Tab-separated table of C-alpha atoms in Angstrom:
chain	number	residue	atom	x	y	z
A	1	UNK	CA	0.000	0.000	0.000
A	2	UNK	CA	2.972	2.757	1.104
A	3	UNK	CA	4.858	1.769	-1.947
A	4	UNK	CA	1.648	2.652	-4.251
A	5	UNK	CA	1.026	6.040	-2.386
A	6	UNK	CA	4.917	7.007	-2.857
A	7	UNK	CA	5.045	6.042	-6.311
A	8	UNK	CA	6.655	8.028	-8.761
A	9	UNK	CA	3.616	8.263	-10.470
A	10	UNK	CA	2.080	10.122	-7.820
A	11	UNK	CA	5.248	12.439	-7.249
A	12	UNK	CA	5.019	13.260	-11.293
A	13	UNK	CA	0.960	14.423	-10.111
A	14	UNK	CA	2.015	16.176	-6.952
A	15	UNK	CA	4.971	18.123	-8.535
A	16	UNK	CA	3.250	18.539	-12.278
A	17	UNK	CA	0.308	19.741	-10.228
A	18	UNK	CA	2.519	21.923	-7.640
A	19	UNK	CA	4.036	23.732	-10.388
A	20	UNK	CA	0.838	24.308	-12.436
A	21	UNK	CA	-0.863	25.458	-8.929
A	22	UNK	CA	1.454	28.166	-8.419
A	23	UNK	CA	1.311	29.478	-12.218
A	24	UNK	CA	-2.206	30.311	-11.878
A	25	UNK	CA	-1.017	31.656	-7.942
A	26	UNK	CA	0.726	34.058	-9.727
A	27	UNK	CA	-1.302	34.871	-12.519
A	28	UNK	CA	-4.091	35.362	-10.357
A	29	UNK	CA	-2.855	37.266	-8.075
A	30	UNK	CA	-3.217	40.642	-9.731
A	31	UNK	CA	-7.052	39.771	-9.997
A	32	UNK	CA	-7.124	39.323	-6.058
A	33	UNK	CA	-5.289	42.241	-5.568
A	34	UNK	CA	-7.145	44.664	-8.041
A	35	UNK	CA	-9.107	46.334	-5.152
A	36	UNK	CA	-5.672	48.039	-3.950
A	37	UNK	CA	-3.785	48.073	-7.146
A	38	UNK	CA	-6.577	49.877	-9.391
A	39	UNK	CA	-7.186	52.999	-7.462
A	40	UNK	CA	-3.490	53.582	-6.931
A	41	UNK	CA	-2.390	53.043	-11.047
A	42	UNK	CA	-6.450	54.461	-11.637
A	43	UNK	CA	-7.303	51.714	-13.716
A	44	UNK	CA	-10.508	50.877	-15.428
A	45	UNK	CA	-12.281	48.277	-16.368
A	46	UNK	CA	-11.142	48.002	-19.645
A	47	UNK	CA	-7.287	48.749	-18.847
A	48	UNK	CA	-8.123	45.631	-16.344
A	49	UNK	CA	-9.194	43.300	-18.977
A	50	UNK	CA	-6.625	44.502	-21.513
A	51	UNK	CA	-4.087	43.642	-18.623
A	52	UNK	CA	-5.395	39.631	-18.271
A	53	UNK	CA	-5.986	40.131	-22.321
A	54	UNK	CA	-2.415	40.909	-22.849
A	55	UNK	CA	-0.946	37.853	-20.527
A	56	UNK	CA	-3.786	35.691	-22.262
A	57	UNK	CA	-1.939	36.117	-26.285
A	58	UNK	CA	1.256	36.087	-24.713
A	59	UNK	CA	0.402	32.376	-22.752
A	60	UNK	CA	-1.061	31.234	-26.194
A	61	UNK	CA	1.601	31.917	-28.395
A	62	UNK	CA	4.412	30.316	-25.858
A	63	UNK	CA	2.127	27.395	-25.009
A	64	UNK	CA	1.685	26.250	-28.450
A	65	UNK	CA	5.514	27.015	-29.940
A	66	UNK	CA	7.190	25.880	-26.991
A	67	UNK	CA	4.615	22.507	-26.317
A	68	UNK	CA	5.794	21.997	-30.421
A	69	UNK	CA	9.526	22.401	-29.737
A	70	UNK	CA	9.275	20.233	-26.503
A	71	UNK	CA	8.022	17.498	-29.137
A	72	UNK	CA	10.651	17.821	-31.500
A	73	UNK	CA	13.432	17.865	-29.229
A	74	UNK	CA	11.783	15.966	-25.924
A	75	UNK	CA	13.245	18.260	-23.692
A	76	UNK	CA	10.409	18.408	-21.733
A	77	UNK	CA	12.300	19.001	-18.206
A	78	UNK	CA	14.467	21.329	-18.689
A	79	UNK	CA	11.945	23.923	-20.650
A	80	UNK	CA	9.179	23.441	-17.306
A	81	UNK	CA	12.243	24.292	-14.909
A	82	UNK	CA	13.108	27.550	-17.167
A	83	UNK	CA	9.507	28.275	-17.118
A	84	UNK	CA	8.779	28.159	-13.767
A	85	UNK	CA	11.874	30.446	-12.931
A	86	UNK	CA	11.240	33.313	-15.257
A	87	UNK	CA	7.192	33.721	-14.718
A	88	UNK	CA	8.477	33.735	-10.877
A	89	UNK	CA	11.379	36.840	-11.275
A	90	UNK	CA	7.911	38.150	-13.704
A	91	UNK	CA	5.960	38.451	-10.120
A	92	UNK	CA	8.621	40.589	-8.799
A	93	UNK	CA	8.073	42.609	-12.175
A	94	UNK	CA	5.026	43.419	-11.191
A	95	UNK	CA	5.196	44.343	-7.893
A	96	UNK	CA	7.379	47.146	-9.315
A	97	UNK	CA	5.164	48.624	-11.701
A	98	UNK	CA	4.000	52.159	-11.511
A	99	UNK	CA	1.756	52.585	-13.993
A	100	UNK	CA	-0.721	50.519	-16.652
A	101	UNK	CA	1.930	50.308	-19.069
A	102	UNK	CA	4.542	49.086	-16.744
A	103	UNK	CA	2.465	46.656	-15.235
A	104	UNK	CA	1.294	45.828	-19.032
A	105	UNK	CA	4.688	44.851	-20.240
A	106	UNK	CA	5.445	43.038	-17.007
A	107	UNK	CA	1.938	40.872	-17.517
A	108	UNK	CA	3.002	40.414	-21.217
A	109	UNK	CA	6.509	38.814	-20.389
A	110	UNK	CA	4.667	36.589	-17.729
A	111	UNK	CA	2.356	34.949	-19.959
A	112	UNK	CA	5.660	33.799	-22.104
A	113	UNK	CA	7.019	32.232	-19.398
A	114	UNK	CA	3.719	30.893	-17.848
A	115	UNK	CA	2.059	29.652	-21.568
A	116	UNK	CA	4.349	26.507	-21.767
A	117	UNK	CA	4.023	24.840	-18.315
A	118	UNK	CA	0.387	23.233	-18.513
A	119	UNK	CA	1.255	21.566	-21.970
A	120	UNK	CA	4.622	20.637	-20.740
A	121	UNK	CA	3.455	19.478	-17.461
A	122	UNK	CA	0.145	17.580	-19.024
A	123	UNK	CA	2.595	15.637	-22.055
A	124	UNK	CA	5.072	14.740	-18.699
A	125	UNK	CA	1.941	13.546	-17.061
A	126	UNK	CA	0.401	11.699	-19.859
A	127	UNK	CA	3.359	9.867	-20.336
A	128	UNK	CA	3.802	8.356	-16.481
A	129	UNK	CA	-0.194	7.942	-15.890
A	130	UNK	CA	-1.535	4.209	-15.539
A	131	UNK	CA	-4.892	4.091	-17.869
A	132	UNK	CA	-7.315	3.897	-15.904
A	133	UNK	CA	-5.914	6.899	-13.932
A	134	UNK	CA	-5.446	9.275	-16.979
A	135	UNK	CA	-8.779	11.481	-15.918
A	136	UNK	CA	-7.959	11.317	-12.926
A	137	UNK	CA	-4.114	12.568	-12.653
A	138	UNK	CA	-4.925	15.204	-15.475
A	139	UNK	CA	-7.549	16.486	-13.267
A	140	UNK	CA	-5.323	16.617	-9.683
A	141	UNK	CA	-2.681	17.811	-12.190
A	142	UNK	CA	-4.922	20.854	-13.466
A	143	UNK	CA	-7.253	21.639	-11.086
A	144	UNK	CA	-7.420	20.281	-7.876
A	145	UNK	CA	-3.890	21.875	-6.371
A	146	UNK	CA	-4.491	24.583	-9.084
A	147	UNK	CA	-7.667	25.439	-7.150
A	148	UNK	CA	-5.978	24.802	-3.375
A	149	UNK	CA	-3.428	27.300	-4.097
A	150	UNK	CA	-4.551	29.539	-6.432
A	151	UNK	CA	-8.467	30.090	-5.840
A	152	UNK	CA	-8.305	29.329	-2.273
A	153	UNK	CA	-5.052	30.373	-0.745
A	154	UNK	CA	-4.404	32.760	-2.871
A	155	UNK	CA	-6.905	35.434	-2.336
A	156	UNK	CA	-6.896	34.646	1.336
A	157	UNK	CA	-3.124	35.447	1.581
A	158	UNK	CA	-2.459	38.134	-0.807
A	159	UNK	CA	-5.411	40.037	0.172
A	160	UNK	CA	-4.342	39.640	4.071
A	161	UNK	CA	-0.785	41.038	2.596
A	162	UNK	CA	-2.131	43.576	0.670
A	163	UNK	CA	-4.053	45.059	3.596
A	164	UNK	CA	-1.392	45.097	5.652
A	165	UNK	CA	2.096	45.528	3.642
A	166	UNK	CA	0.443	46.866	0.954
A	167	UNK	CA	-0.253	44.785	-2.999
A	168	UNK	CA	3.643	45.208	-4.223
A	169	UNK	CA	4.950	42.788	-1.039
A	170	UNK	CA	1.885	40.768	-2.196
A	171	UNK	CA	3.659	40.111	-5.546
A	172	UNK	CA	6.899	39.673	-4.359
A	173	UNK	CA	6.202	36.867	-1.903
A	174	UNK	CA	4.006	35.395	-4.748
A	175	UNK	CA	7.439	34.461	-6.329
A	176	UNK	CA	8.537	32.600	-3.923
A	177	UNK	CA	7.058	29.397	-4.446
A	178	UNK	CA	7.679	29.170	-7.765
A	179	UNK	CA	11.921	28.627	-6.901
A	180	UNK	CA	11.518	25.966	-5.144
A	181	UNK	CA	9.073	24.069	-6.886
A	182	UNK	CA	12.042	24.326	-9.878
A	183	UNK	CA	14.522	23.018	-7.262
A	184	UNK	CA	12.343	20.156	-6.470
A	185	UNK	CA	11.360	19.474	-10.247
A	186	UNK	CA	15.114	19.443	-11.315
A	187	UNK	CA	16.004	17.078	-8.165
A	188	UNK	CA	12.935	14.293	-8.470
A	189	UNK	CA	11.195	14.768	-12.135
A	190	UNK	CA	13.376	12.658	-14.772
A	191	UNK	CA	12.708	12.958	-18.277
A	192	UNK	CA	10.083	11.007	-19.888
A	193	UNK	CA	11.152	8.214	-22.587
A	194	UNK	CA	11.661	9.089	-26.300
A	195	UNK	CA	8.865	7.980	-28.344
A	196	UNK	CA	10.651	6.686	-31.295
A	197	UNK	CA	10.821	9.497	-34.079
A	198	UNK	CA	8.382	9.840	-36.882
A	199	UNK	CA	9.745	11.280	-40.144
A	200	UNK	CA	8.512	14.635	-39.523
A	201	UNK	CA	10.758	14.475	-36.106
A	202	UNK	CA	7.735	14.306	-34.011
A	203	UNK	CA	6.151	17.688	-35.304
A	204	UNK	CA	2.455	17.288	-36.760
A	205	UNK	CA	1.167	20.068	-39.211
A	206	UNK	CA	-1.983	21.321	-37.978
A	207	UNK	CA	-3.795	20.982	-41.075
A	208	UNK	CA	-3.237	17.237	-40.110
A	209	UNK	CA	-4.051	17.942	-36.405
A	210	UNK	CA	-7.184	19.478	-36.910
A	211	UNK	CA	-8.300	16.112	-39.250
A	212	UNK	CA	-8.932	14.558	-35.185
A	213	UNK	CA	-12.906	15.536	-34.878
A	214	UNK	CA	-12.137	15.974	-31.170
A	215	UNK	CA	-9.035	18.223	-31.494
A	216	UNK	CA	-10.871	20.826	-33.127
A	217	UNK	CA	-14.281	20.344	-30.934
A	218	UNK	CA	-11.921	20.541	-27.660
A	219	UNK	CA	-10.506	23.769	-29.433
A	220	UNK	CA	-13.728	24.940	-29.449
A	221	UNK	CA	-14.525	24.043	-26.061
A	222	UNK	CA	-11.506	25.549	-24.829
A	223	UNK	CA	-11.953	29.091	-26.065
A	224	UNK	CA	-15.531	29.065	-24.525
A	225	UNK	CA	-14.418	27.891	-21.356
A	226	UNK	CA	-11.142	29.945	-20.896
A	227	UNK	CA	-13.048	32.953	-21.370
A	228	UNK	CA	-15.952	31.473	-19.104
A	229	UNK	CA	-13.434	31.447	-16.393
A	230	UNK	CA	-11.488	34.453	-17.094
A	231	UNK	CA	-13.827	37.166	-17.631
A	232	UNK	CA	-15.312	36.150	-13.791
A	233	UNK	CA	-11.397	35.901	-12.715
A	234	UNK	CA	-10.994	38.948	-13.698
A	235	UNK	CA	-13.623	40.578	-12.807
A	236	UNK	CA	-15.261	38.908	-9.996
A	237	UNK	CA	-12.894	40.613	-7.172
A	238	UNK	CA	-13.721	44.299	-8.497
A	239	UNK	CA	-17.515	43.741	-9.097
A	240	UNK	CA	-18.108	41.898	-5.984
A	241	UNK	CA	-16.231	45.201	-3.777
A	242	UNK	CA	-17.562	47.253	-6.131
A	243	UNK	CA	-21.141	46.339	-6.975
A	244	UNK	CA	-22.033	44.449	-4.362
A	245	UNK	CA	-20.534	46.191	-1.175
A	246	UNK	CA	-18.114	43.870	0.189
A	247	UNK	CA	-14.932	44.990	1.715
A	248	UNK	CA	-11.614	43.024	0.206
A	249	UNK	CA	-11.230	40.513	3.682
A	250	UNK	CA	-14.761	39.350	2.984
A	251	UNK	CA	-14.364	39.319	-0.802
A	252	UNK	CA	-11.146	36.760	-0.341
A	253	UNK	CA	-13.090	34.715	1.768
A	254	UNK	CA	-16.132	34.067	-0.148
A	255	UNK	CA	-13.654	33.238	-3.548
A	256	UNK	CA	-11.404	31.030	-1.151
A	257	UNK	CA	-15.160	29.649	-0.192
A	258	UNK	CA	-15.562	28.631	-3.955
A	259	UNK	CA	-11.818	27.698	-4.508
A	260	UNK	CA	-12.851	24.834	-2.261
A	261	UNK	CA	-15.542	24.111	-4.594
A	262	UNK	CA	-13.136	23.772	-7.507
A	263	UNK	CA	-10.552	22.221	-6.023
A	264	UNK	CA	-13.306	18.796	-5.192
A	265	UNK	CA	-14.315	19.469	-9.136
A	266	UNK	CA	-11.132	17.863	-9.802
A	267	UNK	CA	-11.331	15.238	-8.649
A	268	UNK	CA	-14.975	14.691	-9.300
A	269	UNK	CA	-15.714	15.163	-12.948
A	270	UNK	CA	-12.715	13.705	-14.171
A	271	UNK	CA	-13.799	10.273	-11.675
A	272	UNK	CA	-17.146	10.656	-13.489
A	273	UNK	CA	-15.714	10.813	-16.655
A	274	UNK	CA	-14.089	7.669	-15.861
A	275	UNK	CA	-16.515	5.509	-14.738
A	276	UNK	CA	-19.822	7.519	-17.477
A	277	UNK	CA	-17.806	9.136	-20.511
A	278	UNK	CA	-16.112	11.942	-21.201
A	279	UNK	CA	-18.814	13.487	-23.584
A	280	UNK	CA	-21.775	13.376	-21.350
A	281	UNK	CA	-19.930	15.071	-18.097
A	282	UNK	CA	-18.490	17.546	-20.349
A	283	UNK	CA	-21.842	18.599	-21.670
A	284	UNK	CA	-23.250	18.472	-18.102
A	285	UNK	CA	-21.134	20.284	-16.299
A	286	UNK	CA	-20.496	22.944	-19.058
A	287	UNK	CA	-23.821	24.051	-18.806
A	288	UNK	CA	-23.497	23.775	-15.150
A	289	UNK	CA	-21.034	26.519	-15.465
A	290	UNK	CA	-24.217	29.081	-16.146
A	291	UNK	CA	-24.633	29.162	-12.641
A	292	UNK	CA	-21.780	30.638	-11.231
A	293	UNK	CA	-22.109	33.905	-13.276
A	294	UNK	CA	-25.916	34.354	-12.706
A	295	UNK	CA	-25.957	34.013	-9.285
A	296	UNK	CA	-23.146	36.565	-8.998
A	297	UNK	CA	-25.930	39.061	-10.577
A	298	UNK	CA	-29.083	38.140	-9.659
A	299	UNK	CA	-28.434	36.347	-5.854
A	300	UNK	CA	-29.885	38.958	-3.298
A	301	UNK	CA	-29.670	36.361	0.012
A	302	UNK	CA	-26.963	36.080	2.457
A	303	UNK	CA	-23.538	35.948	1.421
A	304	UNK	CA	-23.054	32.467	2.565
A	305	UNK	CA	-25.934	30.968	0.341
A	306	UNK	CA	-24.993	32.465	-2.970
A	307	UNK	CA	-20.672	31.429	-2.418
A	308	UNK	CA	-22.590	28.242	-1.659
A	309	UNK	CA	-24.882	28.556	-5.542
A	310	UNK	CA	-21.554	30.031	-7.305
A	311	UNK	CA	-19.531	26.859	-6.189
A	312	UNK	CA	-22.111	25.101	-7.613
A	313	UNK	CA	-21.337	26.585	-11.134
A	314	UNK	CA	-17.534	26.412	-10.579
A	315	UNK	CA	-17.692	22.826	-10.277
A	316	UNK	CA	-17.526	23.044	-13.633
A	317	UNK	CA	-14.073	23.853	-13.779
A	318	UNK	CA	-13.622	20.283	-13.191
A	319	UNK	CA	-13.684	19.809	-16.756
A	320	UNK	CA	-11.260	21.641	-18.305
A	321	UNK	CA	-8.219	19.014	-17.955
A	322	UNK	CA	-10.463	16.662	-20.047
A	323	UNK	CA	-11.290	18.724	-22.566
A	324	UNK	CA	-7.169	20.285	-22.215
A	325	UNK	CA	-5.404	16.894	-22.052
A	326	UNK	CA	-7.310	13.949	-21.519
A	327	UNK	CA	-9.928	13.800	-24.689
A	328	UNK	CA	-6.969	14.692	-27.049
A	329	UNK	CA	-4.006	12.645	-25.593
A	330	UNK	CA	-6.484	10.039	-25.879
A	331	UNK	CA	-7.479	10.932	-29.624
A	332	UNK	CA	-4.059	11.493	-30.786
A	333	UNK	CA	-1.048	9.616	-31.323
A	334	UNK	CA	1.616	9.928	-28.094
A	335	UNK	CA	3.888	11.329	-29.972
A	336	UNK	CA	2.246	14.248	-30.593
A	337	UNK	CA	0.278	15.010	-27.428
A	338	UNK	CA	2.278	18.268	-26.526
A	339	UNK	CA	1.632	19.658	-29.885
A	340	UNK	CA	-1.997	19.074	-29.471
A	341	UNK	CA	-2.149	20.033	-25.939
A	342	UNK	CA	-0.198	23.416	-26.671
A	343	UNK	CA	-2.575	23.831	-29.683
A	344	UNK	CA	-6.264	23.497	-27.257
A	345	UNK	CA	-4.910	25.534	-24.702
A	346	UNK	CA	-3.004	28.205	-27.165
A	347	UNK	CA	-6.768	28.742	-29.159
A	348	UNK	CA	-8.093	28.896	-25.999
A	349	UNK	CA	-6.050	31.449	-24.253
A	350	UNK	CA	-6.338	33.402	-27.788
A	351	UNK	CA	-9.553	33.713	-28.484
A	352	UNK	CA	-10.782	33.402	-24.751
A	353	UNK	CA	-8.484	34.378	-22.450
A	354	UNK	CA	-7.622	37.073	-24.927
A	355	UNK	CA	-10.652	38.614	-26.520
A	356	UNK	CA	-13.044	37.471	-23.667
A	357	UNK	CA	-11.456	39.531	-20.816
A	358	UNK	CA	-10.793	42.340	-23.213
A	359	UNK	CA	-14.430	42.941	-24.413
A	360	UNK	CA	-16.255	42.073	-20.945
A	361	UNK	CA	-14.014	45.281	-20.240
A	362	UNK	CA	-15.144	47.298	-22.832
A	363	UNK	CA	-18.972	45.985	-22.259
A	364	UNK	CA	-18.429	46.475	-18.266
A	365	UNK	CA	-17.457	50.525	-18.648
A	366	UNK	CA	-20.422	50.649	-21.476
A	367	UNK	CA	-23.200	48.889	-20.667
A	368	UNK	CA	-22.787	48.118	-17.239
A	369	UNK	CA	-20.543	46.118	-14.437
A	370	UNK	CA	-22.869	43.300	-14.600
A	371	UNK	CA	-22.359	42.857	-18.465
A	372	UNK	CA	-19.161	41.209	-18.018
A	373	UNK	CA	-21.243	38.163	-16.092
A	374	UNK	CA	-24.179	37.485	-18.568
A	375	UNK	CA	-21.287	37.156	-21.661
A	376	UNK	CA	-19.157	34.328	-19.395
A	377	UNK	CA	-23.341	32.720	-18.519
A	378	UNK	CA	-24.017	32.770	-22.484
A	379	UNK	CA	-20.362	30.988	-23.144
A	380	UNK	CA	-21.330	28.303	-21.384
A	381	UNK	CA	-24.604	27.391	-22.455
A	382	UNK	CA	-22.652	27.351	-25.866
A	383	UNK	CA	-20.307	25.451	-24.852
A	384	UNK	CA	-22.398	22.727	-23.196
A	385	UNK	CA	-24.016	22.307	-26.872
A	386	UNK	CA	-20.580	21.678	-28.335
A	387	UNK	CA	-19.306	19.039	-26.080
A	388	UNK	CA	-22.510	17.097	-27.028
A	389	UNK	CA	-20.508	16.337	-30.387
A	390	UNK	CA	-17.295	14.705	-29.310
A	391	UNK	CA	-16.651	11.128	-29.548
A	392	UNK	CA	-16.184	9.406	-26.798
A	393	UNK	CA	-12.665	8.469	-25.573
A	394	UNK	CA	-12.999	7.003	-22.337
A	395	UNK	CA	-11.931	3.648	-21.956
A	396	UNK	CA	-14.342	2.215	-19.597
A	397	UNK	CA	-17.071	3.925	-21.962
A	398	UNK	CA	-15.873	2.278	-25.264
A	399	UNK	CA	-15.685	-0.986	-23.820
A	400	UNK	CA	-19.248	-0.807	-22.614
A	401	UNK	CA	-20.465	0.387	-25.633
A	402	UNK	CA	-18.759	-2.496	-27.464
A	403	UNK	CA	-20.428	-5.109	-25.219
A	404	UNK	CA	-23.763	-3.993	-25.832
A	405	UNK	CA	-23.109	-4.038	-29.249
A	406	UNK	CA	-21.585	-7.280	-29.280
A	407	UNK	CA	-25.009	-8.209	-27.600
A	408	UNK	CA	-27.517	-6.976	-30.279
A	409	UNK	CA	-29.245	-9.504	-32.325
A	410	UNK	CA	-27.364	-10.071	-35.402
C-alpha cells in the first residue's frame, strides 16, 4: 500500500500539479489584488481586462511554440524548470510597476514564461499515468492543487498582505514558491522516454491535427471555457467590492469559499468521466457553469448561500483538464500530445483568455458592471451544446459500448 502512495507516479501528479498550482497563484494574483492596485495606477475596467488580455496572447503563443519544440526535441524538463523560474522573477516585475503600461509589459513577459508549463506538465503527465488513472491525474494535475493554491489560498493570503504591507509585497512573496518548486522538479522529475521518431521528427502540421474531430471540438470548447473562467477571474474581485458592497477581507473569503468548490471538481468530474464518458460530463457540467455567473448578478440572500450557488457553477471547472489533455491525448497519437495540448490551450487562451477579458471590459465601462457576467453565462450554455458532439474516448465507456453491441441480435 505505502509503496503505491509514494510512487513516482504520484510524485510526477504532486509536482506537475505543484508547479501548475502556483502558475495560476501568480497569474491570479493581480485579480485578487485589483481592489488596492486599481485605485493607486487608476485603472478601469477596460485597462483591467486589456491587462489579463495581454498575458492571455502572450500564454497562447508560448504554449503552443514551446509545447511543439518540446516534441521535437523531448526536452520536456528542462523547458518546465526555465519556465517556472522566469514567470516567478515576472511576479517581482510586477510588484514594481507604476503605472498601466509598466504593469502591461510586465503581464506580457509573464504569460511567455507561464504559456508553456500546462502543456509541458500535461505531455510529462500523460506519459507516467496508468490508464485507468489518466482522468484522474490530469484532473489533480490541473485543477485540484491549481484550485488549493490559487483560488483558495491565494486570495486569502495576498489580500491579508495587501491590507497590511500593501499589494507590491503581495507580488513579491508570490514568487517565492515558484523557486523551489524548480529546485524540487530538477532534483525528483526525470525525463520522460523518447517515443521513437516519426519522419517529420515528431512535429504534426496542424492541417493534419485538426483532421482529429475531437481536437478541433476541444478547441472549441476551450476558447468558450477559458473565457468562461477568465472574464469572472478577472472581474469577480472588483464587481463583488464594487457592486455588491463587500470589503476586500470578505471578498477573499467568499472566492477562497468557492476555490474549495473547484478544487473537489477535480477530482470529481474527471472520476465521473471515468466511470460515465467523457462526452456526457463535459456537456453536463459545461452548462453547469451558467450558474456561477448568474448568481453573482441576480443572488440577493446572504452571502453564505450564494458562495454556496456560485460553487455550484464552478464545479464546472472540473472539466477543463479533459477537454485540455485527456480527450486529445487520448485521440491522438503519443507522440504528438504536446503539440496538441499546446494547440487546445493556445486557441483557448487566444480567443478566450484574450478577446473574452478584453471585451467584458469594454462591455463592463459601457453597458454596465454586470455585463461582463451574462457574456461568461451565455459561453457556457454554448459550450455545453458543443461538447454534445465529441466522440467518446474514455476507456471504460468504449468498452461498454462495445459489449452492448456485441449483444444486439445479429
Amino acid at each position: 500500500m505505502s509503496k503505491r502512495i509514494f510512487s513516482y507516479e504520484n510524485l510526477v501528479v504532486l509536482l506537475m500539479g505543484t508547479a501548475f498550482g502556483f502558475v495560476f497563484f501568480d497569474r491570479l494574483a493581480l485579480n485578487f489584488l485589483a481592489p488596492f492596485v486599481v485605485p493607486e495606477l487608476h485603472l478601469n475596467n477596460s485597462q483591467l481586462g486589456a491587462l489579463a488580455a495581454g498575458l492571455a496572447l502572450t500564454w497562447a503563443v508560448s504554449g503552443y511554440v514551446v509545447g511543439s519544440l518540446s516534441d521535437y526535441f523531448q526536452n520536456r524538463k528542462p523547458l518546465l524548470i526555465c519556465a517556472i523560474v522566469i514567470f516567478s522573477i515576472c511576479s517581482v516585475s510586477s510588484g514594481l510597476a507604476n503605472s498601466f503600461l509598466t504593469l502591461l509589459a510586465a503581464r506580457l513577459v509573464m504569460g511567455f514564461a507561464e504559456g508553456p508549463v500546462l502543456p509541458i506538465a500535461q505531455s510529462i503527465m500523460a506519459a507516467e499515468s496508468s490508464e485507468h488513472r489518466r482522468g484522474f491525474n490530469q484532473g489533480v494535475l490541473q485543477n485540484f492543487l491549481s484550485a488549493l493554491l490559487s483560488n483558495f489560498a491565494a486570495p486569502l493570503t495576498l489580500v491579508a498582505i495587501g491590507e497590511v504591507y500593501g499589494w507590491r509585497s503581495a507580488f513579491y512573496i508570490a514568487a517565492v514558491p515558484g523557486f523551489i518548486v524548480a529546485a524540487l522538479i530538477a532534483v525528483f522529475i526525470r525525463e520522460p522516454s523518447r517515443p521513437s521518431r516519426t519522419p517529420s521528427g515528431n512535429r504534426i502540421p496542424l492541417a493534419e491535427m485538426l483532421k482529429y474531430r475531437n481536437i478541433w471540438i476541444c478547441a472549441i470548447v476551450s476558447c468558450l471555457m477559458v473565457a468562461w473562467l477568465l472574464i469572472q477571474i478577472t472581474f469577480l474581485p472588483i464587481y463583488l467590492v464594487q457592486s455588491r458592497g463587500l470589503s476586500p477581507s470578505a471578498m477573499s473569503v467568499a472566492l477562497a469559499a468557492t476555490g474549495i468548490a473547484t478544487a473537489a471538481s477535480s477530482i470529481i468530474v474527471p472520476a465521473l468521466s471515468d466511470r460515465f464518458g467523457r462526452r456526457p460530463i463535459l456537456s453536463l457540467f459545461a452548462f453547469l457553469s451558467v450558474i456561477a455567473p448568474v448568481t453573482t448578478v441576480l443572488f440577493e440572500g446572504p452571502l453564505p448561500l450564494m458562495v454556496l450557488t456560485m460553487g455550484i457553477g464552478y464545479l464546472a471547472i472540473g472539466s477543463f483538464s479533459l477537454f485540455m489533455a485527456t480527450v486529445p491525448s487520448e485521440t491522438i497519437p503519443p507522440t504528438y500530445v504536446a503539440s496538441a495540448l499546446g494547440f487546445i490551450m493556445g486557441v483557448g487562451e487566444l480567443a478566450g483568455g484574450f478577446a473574452g477579458p478584453a471585451l467584458a471590459g469594454i462591455a463592463a465601462d459601457t453597458l454596465g458592471p454586470s455585463s461582463s457576467m451574462w457574456i461568461a453565462a451565455a459561453l457556457g450554455v454554448v459550450a455545453g451544446l458543443c461538447c454534445l458532439m465529441l466522440d467518446e474516448t474514455a476507456p471504460r465507456a468504449i468498452e461498454r459500448t462495445k459489449k452492448v453491441v456485441a449483444n444486439l441480435p445479429a
